Amino acid sequence: MIKAKPTAPQNDETQKETKEKHRSIVSIITWVIAVLMILLMSASLYQYLRGQSLLELINLKSEQIGSDNSNVVLPTYAAADEYQSVKRDANADTVLPTGYRKEPVSYTVAPGDSIFGIAQSFDLEPESVLWANYDVLNDDPHLISVGQDLVIPPVDGILYEWKEGDTLDKVAAKYYVDVDDILLFPGNDLDMTNPTIEPGTLVMIPGGYREYETWVVPSVASSDAGVNSTILGPGGCSTSSGGSVGTYTFIWPTPYRVISGNDYWSGHQALDMMCYLGDAIFASDSGVVVYAGAISGGYGNLVMIDHGNGYQTLYAHLSTINVSCGQNVYQGQVIGGCGSTGNSTGPHLHFEIRMNGGMINPWLVLQ
């Protein structure tokens, strides 16, 4: 009979390995559980701290609103018997700028006034003031006089007196605007459903425009080419070609480089320069005097110089004249004194520059 060999040692080794594996697994599980617990605790702590911050913020807002946390009693709701309303007339221009006028006003001309200056004071273009006073100015800005009453339109455009037979379409087309420009202007106070306008009614045409006559002293050129030109009037004379010739440069003819009254614009193609009564007036450039004396048209005492190169300069409203027609003059020479003769509201120099008989803006060439 054969006896089996003992197996106990092998069993001991196997059991030992199994226990080691179990320990490793338990250790890993323990670490995993520990990590999960740490993460869970961190998340809980974050939520707690976040909740505390929000609570502090809420408390802070409450303190800012006020410490009185008592309940607010709201008024008992009661429906009105009828809805309240505010009656409002339709107005195409609901939002009106500050200082906006809808009606024309009257202005009395004061010493030193000009159409340009008056228009500026009412924030208007000078043409608008000129057009509104055609019956007294006849499109000539020099015809204003101290004490004269002028009509000042509310906005730029044409202040028009409605005539028998006029229609909105005809008047709008005549002054280059749309019918709606007339209808919607509040000052016209027109019924949009039946815009009837009685003859004699003053109607404002905002943005309207018309041609007008520009008043200037006409130059009369000699029949011979190159001969000095002159102007008609008692102070004019015939002069032969030659004499002093201009330098094509123009100096200020007054002691001050200041505009007093009208600047250069379409209805006043000259500069009104500041000067005091009796101040010296200088020749702006060299040339030959072709007019020296009084003249009609509102210019008063006038000197005109032909510079022999296509240019002429004109000096108006002088109190005195120091040169004679046909005399050679040189740039900077005194030709007269500042005055207020003719149609003038105060001492100043009306200064024009012409090129081949046409008016040019003196600002383009004055030095």
Short mmCIF file of C-alpha atoms in Angstrom, two decimals:
data_model
loop_
_atom_site.label_atom_id
_atom_site.label_comp_id
_atom_site.label_asym_id
_atom_site.label_seq_id
_atom_site.Cartn_x
_atom_site.Cartn_y
_atom_site.Cartn_z
CA MET A 1 0.00 0.00 0.00
CA ILE A 2 1.39 3.28 -1.11
CA LYS A 3 1.02 6.35 1.16
CA ALA A 4 0.37 9.86 -0.27
CA LYS A 5 2.94 12.58 0.20
CA PRO A 6 2.02 15.37 2.53
CA THR A 7 0.79 18.63 0.65
CA ALA A 8 0.60 21.05 3.58
CA PRO A 9 3.58 23.21 2.57
CA GLN A 10 2.06 24.00 -0.85
CA ASN A 11 -1.25 24.90 0.71
CA ASP A 12 0.48 27.31 3.05
CA GLU A 13 2.18 29.09 0.15
CA THR A 14 -1.08 29.48 -1.78
CA GLN A 15 -2.91 30.81 1.22
CA LYS A 16 -0.16 33.33 1.84
CA GLU A 17 -0.34 34.65 -1.75
CA THR A 18 -4.13 34.93 -1.57
CA LYS A 19 -3.93 36.97 1.63
CA GLU A 20 -1.40 39.32 0.04
CA LYS A 21 -3.71 39.93 -2.92
CA HIS A 22 -6.62 40.62 -0.60
CA ARG A 23 -4.57 43.15 1.33
CA SER A 24 -3.59 44.96 -1.91
CA ILE A 25 -7.18 45.12 -3.08
CA VAL A 26 -8.38 46.38 0.27
CA SER A 27 -5.63 49.01 0.31
CA ILE A 28 -6.58 50.26 -3.16
CA ILE A 29 -10.26 50.41 -2.26
CA THR A 30 -9.40 52.28 0.91
CA TRP A 31 -7.42 54.90 -1.02
CA VAL A 32 -10.19 55.30 -3.58
CA ILE A 33 -12.74 55.78 -0.81
CA ALA A 34 -10.46 58.29 0.91
CA VAL A 35 -9.99 60.30 -2.31
CA LEU A 36 -13.75 60.30 -2.93
CA MET A 37 -14.39 61.44 0.62
CA ILE A 38 -11.88 64.28 0.22
CA LEU A 39 -13.51 65.39 -3.03
CA LEU A 40 -16.96 65.20 -1.46
CA MET A 41 -15.86 67.23 1.54
CA SER A 42 -14.20 69.83 -0.73
CA ALA A 43 -17.35 70.20 -2.78
CA SER A 44 -19.45 70.57 0.35
CA LEU A 45 -17.07 73.19 1.73
CA TYR A 46 -17.19 75.15 -1.56
CA GLN A 47 -20.99 75.13 -1.59
CA TYR A 48 -21.05 76.24 2.03
CA LEU A 49 -18.64 79.12 1.44
CA ARG A 50 -20.49 80.14 -1.70
CA GLY A 51 -23.75 80.16 0.19
CA GLN A 52 -22.21 82.32 2.88
CA SER A 53 -20.96 84.85 0.27
CA LEU A 54 -24.38 85.09 -1.31
CA LEU A 55 -25.95 85.52 2.10
CA GLU A 56 -23.52 88.30 2.97
CA LEU A 57 -24.23 89.98 -0.38
CA ILE A 58 -27.97 89.77 0.23
CA ASN A 59 -27.54 91.19 3.72
CA LEU A 60 -25.35 93.98 2.34
CA LYS A 61 -27.99 94.91 -0.23
CA SER A 62 -30.63 94.88 2.46
CA GLU A 63 -28.56 97.25 4.60
CA GLN A 64 -28.11 99.59 1.62
CA ILE A 65 -31.82 99.66 0.95
CA GLY A 66 -32.57 100.39 4.59
CA SER A 67 -32.70 98.79 7.96
CA ASP A 68 -36.48 98.98 8.05
CA ASN A 69 -37.56 95.51 6.94
CA SER A 70 -41.19 95.99 7.88
CA ASN A 71 -43.76 94.99 5.34
CA VAL A 72 -44.86 97.70 2.93
CA VAL A 73 -48.58 98.17 2.76
CA LEU A 74 -49.67 98.69 -0.84
CA PRO A 75 -52.68 100.88 -1.60
CA THR A 76 -55.88 99.12 -2.37
CA TYR A 77 -56.46 98.84 -6.10
CA ALA A 78 -59.50 100.68 -7.33
CA ALA A 79 -60.38 100.84 -11.01
CA ALA A 80 -61.16 104.30 -12.33
CA ASP A 81 -64.63 104.87 -13.62
CA GLU A 82 -63.22 106.30 -16.85
CA TYR A 83 -59.80 106.37 -18.49
CA GLN A 84 -58.12 109.76 -18.25
CA SER A 85 -56.61 111.22 -21.44
CA VAL A 86 -54.76 114.33 -22.55
CA LYS A 87 -55.98 116.06 -25.69
CA ARG A 88 -53.16 116.96 -28.07
CA ASP A 89 -53.26 118.62 -31.45
CA ALA A 90 -51.24 117.03 -34.24
CA ASN A 91 -47.89 118.72 -34.78
CA ALA A 92 -45.56 117.65 -37.56
CA ASP A 93 -42.59 119.17 -35.74
CA THR A 94 -43.14 117.85 -32.23
CA VAL A 95 -39.61 118.43 -31.02
CA LEU A 96 -38.76 122.10 -31.55
CA PRO A 97 -35.25 123.49 -31.04
CA THR A 98 -34.51 126.03 -28.34
CA GLY A 99 -35.37 129.55 -29.44
CA TYR A 100 -37.48 128.26 -32.33
CA ARG A 101 -39.85 130.88 -33.76
CA LYS A 102 -42.95 130.21 -35.79
CA GLU A 103 -43.97 133.80 -36.49
CA PRO A 104 -42.13 136.73 -38.13
CA VAL A 105 -41.04 139.58 -35.86
CA SER A 106 -40.27 143.26 -36.42
CA TYR A 107 -36.80 144.77 -35.98
CA THR A 108 -35.87 148.46 -35.93
CA VAL A 109 -32.55 149.26 -37.60
CA ALA A 110 -30.01 150.78 -35.19
CA PRO A 111 -26.80 152.73 -35.90
CA GLY A 112 -24.08 150.44 -37.24
CA ASP A 113 -26.53 147.75 -38.40
CA SER A 114 -26.24 145.82 -41.64
CA ILE A 115 -28.36 143.16 -43.28
CA PHE A 116 -25.58 140.65 -42.66
CA GLY A 117 -25.28 141.55 -38.96
CA ILE A 118 -29.04 141.60 -38.39
CA ALA A 119 -29.39 138.18 -40.03
CA GLN A 120 -26.58 136.78 -37.88
CA SER A 121 -28.26 137.99 -34.69
CA PHE A 122 -31.39 136.02 -35.64
CA ASP A 123 -29.40 132.97 -36.83
CA LEU A 124 -30.56 133.49 -40.41
CA GLU A 125 -28.97 133.83 -43.82
CA PRO A 126 -28.83 137.48 -45.03
CA GLU A 127 -30.77 136.57 -48.18
CA SER A 128 -33.77 135.56 -46.05
CA VAL A 129 -33.91 139.00 -44.41
CA LEU A 130 -33.42 140.73 -47.76
CA TRP A 131 -36.22 138.74 -49.43
CA ALA A 132 -38.63 139.38 -46.54
CA ASN A 133 -38.24 143.15 -46.99
CA TYR A 134 -38.44 143.57 -50.75
CA ASP A 135 -41.05 146.32 -50.38
CA VAL A 136 -38.55 148.61 -48.60
CA LEU A 137 -35.14 147.31 -49.72
CA ASN A 138 -35.86 146.24 -53.30
CA ASP A 139 -33.18 143.54 -52.95
CA ASP A 140 -30.53 146.18 -52.17
CA PRO A 141 -28.86 145.70 -48.74
CA HIS A 142 -27.51 149.28 -48.89
CA LEU A 143 -31.00 150.76 -48.61
CA ILE A 144 -31.38 150.10 -44.88
CA SER A 145 -31.46 153.18 -42.69
CA VAL A 146 -31.52 153.90 -38.97
CA GLY A 147 -35.06 153.75 -37.58
CA GLN A 148 -36.33 151.59 -40.43
CA ASP A 149 -38.59 148.68 -39.41
CA LEU A 150 -37.69 145.34 -40.99
CA VAL A 151 -39.61 142.07 -41.00
CA ILE A 152 -37.53 139.15 -39.70
CA PRO A 153 -38.75 135.72 -40.90
CA PRO A 154 -38.83 132.84 -38.39
CA VAL A 155 -36.58 130.55 -40.47
CA ASP A 156 -34.50 130.72 -43.63
CA GLY A 157 -36.53 130.87 -46.81
CA ILE A 158 -39.18 133.09 -48.41
CA LEU A 159 -41.82 134.95 -46.40
CA TYR A 160 -44.50 135.16 -49.08
CA GLU A 161 -47.75 137.14 -49.25
CA TRP A 162 -50.42 134.90 -50.76
CA LYS A 163 -52.10 136.29 -53.89
CA GLU A 164 -55.38 135.68 -55.66
CA GLY A 165 -55.06 132.61 -57.90
CA ASP A 166 -52.07 131.13 -56.03
CA THR A 167 -51.98 127.39 -55.40
CA LEU A 168 -49.67 125.36 -53.19
CA ASP A 169 -48.26 123.52 -56.21
CA LYS A 170 -47.49 126.73 -58.11
CA VAL A 171 -45.93 128.55 -55.16
CA ALA A 172 -43.86 125.52 -54.11
CA ALA A 173 -42.52 125.10 -57.64
CA LYS A 174 -41.76 128.83 -57.96
CA TYR A 175 -39.54 128.78 -54.87
CA TYR A 176 -38.00 125.32 -55.38
CA VAL A 177 -39.56 123.49 -52.42
CA ASP A 178 -42.03 120.64 -51.89
CA VAL A 179 -45.66 121.33 -51.04
CA ASP A 180 -45.14 119.49 -47.74
CA ASP A 181 -42.50 122.05 -46.73
CA ILE A 182 -45.25 124.68 -46.72
CA LEU A 183 -47.99 122.48 -45.29
CA LEU A 184 -45.95 121.13 -42.38
CA PHE A 185 -44.46 124.40 -41.16
CA PRO A 186 -46.23 125.02 -37.80
CA GLY A 187 -46.32 128.80 -38.18
CA ASN A 188 -48.48 128.54 -41.30
CA ASP A 189 -51.21 126.87 -39.21
CA LEU A 190 -52.77 125.14 -42.21
CA ASP A 191 -55.57 122.58 -42.10
CA MET A 192 -53.97 119.45 -43.56
CA THR A 193 -57.32 118.17 -44.82
CA ASN A 194 -58.35 121.46 -46.43
CA PRO A 195 -55.38 123.86 -46.71
CA THR A 196 -57.23 126.98 -47.81
CA ILE A 197 -55.14 130.18 -47.81
CA GLU A 198 -56.74 133.59 -48.11
CA PRO A 199 -55.11 136.28 -50.31
CA GLY A 200 -52.96 138.64 -48.24
CA THR A 201 -51.91 135.91 -45.79
CA LEU A 202 -48.19 135.77 -44.99
CA VAL A 203 -46.97 132.22 -45.63
CA MET A 204 -43.52 130.99 -44.66
CA ILE A 205 -41.80 128.86 -47.31
CA PRO A 206 -38.94 127.16 -45.41
CA GLY A 207 -35.87 126.65 -47.58
CA GLY A 208 -37.42 128.66 -50.41
CA TYR A 209 -35.15 130.48 -52.83
CA ARG A 210 -35.49 133.02 -55.61
CA GLU A 211 -33.22 135.01 -57.85
CA TYR A 212 -32.67 138.64 -56.97
CA GLU A 213 -30.98 141.65 -58.46
CA THR A 214 -27.45 142.40 -57.31
CA TRP A 215 -26.86 146.13 -56.99
CA VAL A 216 -23.40 147.28 -58.05
CA VAL A 217 -21.94 150.40 -59.58
CA PRO A 218 -21.49 149.54 -63.27
CA SER A 219 -18.06 149.85 -64.83
CA VAL A 220 -17.84 151.40 -68.29
CA ALA A 221 -14.82 150.22 -70.25
CA SER A 222 -13.18 152.34 -72.92
CA SER A 223 -13.54 151.31 -76.54
CA ASP A 224 -9.79 150.83 -76.80
CA ALA A 225 -8.27 147.63 -75.48
CA GLY A 226 -6.11 148.16 -72.44
CA VAL A 227 -7.53 151.59 -71.67
CA ASN A 228 -8.55 152.24 -68.07
CA SER A 229 -12.24 151.70 -67.33
CA THR A 230 -14.41 154.19 -65.45
CA ILE A 231 -17.95 154.44 -64.09
CA LEU A 232 -20.78 156.82 -64.91
CA GLY A 233 -21.37 159.78 -62.64
CA PRO A 234 -20.18 163.30 -61.87
CA GLY A 235 -16.90 162.03 -60.47
CA GLY A 236 -15.94 159.99 -63.53
CA CYS A 237 -13.44 160.90 -66.23
CA SER A 238 -11.88 159.45 -69.34
CA THR A 239 -8.33 158.27 -68.82
CA SER A 240 -5.87 156.97 -71.36
CA SER A 241 -3.99 153.74 -70.95
CA GLY A 242 -0.80 153.83 -68.95
CA GLY A 243 -0.09 155.32 -65.59
CA SER A 244 0.54 153.33 -62.45
CA VAL A 245 0.03 149.60 -62.76
CA GLY A 246 -0.95 147.30 -59.92
CA THR A 247 1.23 144.65 -58.35
CA TYR A 248 -1.47 141.95 -58.24
CA THR A 249 -1.27 142.15 -54.44
CA PHE A 250 -3.88 143.90 -52.32
CA ILE A 251 -3.38 145.35 -48.85
CA TRP A 252 -6.13 146.19 -46.37
CA PRO A 253 -7.35 149.71 -47.15
CA THR A 254 -8.28 150.40 -43.49
CA PRO A 255 -6.14 150.61 -40.34
CA TYR A 256 -7.96 147.59 -38.89
CA ARG A 257 -8.40 144.09 -40.28
CA VAL A 258 -11.93 143.78 -38.94
CA ILE A 259 -15.30 143.34 -40.66
CA SER A 260 -18.00 145.73 -39.45
CA GLY A 261 -21.39 144.95 -40.91
CA ASN A 262 -21.77 143.00 -44.13
CA ASP A 263 -19.32 140.28 -45.02
CA TYR A 264 -19.10 139.02 -48.60
CA TRP A 265 -22.24 137.12 -49.64
CA SER A 266 -24.41 136.72 -52.73
CA GLY A 267 -26.44 139.87 -52.02
CA HIS A 268 -23.44 141.96 -50.95
CA GLN A 269 -20.41 141.30 -53.13
CA ALA A 270 -18.07 143.41 -51.05
CA LEU A 271 -16.64 143.73 -47.55
CA ASP A 272 -17.78 146.32 -45.02
CA MET A 273 -14.59 147.08 -43.11
CA MET A 274 -14.40 148.64 -39.68
CA CYS A 275 -13.04 152.17 -39.38
CA TYR A 276 -13.79 155.27 -37.36
CA LEU A 277 -14.98 158.57 -38.76
CA GLY A 278 -12.04 160.32 -40.41
CA ASP A 279 -9.65 157.33 -40.34
CA ALA A 280 -7.28 157.23 -43.31
CA ILE A 281 -8.32 155.01 -46.21
CA PHE A 282 -5.45 153.62 -48.31
CA ALA A 283 -5.18 152.51 -51.94
CA SER A 284 -5.17 148.72 -51.82
CA ASP A 285 -2.86 148.61 -54.86
CA SER A 286 -1.28 151.02 -57.33
CA GLY A 287 -3.28 152.34 -60.29
CA VAL A 288 -5.15 155.27 -61.80
CA VAL A 289 -8.18 156.94 -60.17
CA VAL A 290 -11.12 156.61 -62.57
CA TYR A 291 -13.82 157.99 -60.27
CA ALA A 292 -13.66 160.41 -57.34
CA GLY A 293 -16.85 162.01 -56.07
CA ALA A 294 -20.42 161.45 -54.95
CA ILE A 295 -22.55 158.85 -56.70
CA SER A 296 -26.13 157.59 -56.52
CA GLY A 297 -27.12 154.08 -55.48
CA GLY A 298 -26.30 154.43 -51.79
CA TYR A 299 -22.50 154.49 -52.15
CA GLY A 300 -22.10 158.12 -51.07
CA ASN A 301 -18.62 159.54 -51.71
CA LEU A 302 -16.75 157.06 -53.86
CA VAL A 303 -13.25 156.44 -55.19
CA MET A 304 -12.58 153.82 -57.85
CA ILE A 305 -9.07 152.82 -58.95
CA ASP A 306 -8.22 150.95 -62.14
CA HIS A 307 -5.03 148.96 -61.61
CA GLY A 308 -4.22 148.52 -65.31
CA ASN A 309 -4.10 144.73 -65.10
CA GLY A 310 -7.79 143.83 -65.20
CA TYR A 311 -8.42 144.64 -61.54
CA GLN A 312 -10.39 147.58 -60.14
CA THR A 313 -11.01 148.47 -56.49
CA LEU A 314 -13.87 150.57 -55.14
CA TYR A 315 -14.03 152.52 -51.86
CA ALA A 316 -17.45 153.85 -50.74
CA HIS A 317 -19.11 155.91 -47.96
CA LEU A 318 -16.03 158.16 -47.65
CA SER A 319 -16.25 161.29 -45.53
CA THR A 320 -13.55 163.04 -47.58
CA ILE A 321 -11.80 162.37 -50.89
CA ASN A 322 -8.08 163.17 -51.16
CA VAL A 323 -7.52 162.28 -54.83
CA SER A 324 -8.93 163.38 -58.17
CA CYS A 325 -10.03 161.50 -61.25
CA GLY A 326 -7.12 160.63 -63.57
CA GLN A 327 -4.52 160.80 -60.79
CA ASN A 328 -1.86 158.11 -60.39
CA VAL A 329 -1.85 156.53 -56.93
CA TYR A 330 0.43 154.01 -55.28
CA GLN A 331 -0.24 151.13 -52.96
CA GLY A 332 -0.72 152.42 -49.40
CA GLN A 333 -1.35 156.04 -50.42
CA VAL A 334 -4.13 157.84 -48.51
CA ILE A 335 -7.07 158.39 -50.88
CA GLY A 336 -9.75 159.60 -48.44
CA GLY A 337 -11.29 159.41 -44.99
CA CYS A 338 -13.63 156.86 -43.45
CA GLY A 339 -17.23 158.03 -43.39
CA SER A 340 -20.92 157.19 -43.48
CA THR A 341 -22.15 158.96 -46.62
CA GLY A 342 -24.85 157.44 -48.81
CA ASN A 343 -26.99 154.63 -47.44
CA SER A 344 -25.05 153.80 -44.31
CA THR A 345 -25.97 153.23 -40.68
CA GLY A 346 -22.54 154.19 -39.34
CA PRO A 347 -18.90 154.85 -40.32
CA HIS A 348 -17.30 152.00 -42.26
CA LEU A 349 -15.64 151.33 -45.61
CA HIS A 350 -17.51 149.49 -48.34
CA PHE A 351 -14.71 147.79 -50.32
CA GLU A 352 -15.08 145.97 -53.63
CA ILE A 353 -12.61 144.22 -55.92
CA ARG A 354 -13.49 143.59 -59.55
CA MET A 355 -11.76 141.55 -62.22
CA ASN A 356 -12.51 142.41 -65.85
CA GLY A 357 -15.79 143.98 -64.73
CA GLY A 358 -16.93 141.02 -62.62
CA MET A 359 -17.09 140.96 -58.83
CA ILE A 360 -14.68 138.75 -56.89
CA ASN A 361 -14.46 137.93 -53.21
CA PRO A 362 -11.84 140.26 -51.65
CA TRP A 363 -10.93 137.55 -49.15
CA LEU A 364 -9.34 135.62 -52.04
CA VAL A 365 -6.67 138.27 -52.70
CA LEU A 366 -6.33 140.47 -49.61
CA GLN A 367 -3.04 140.16 -47.76
#
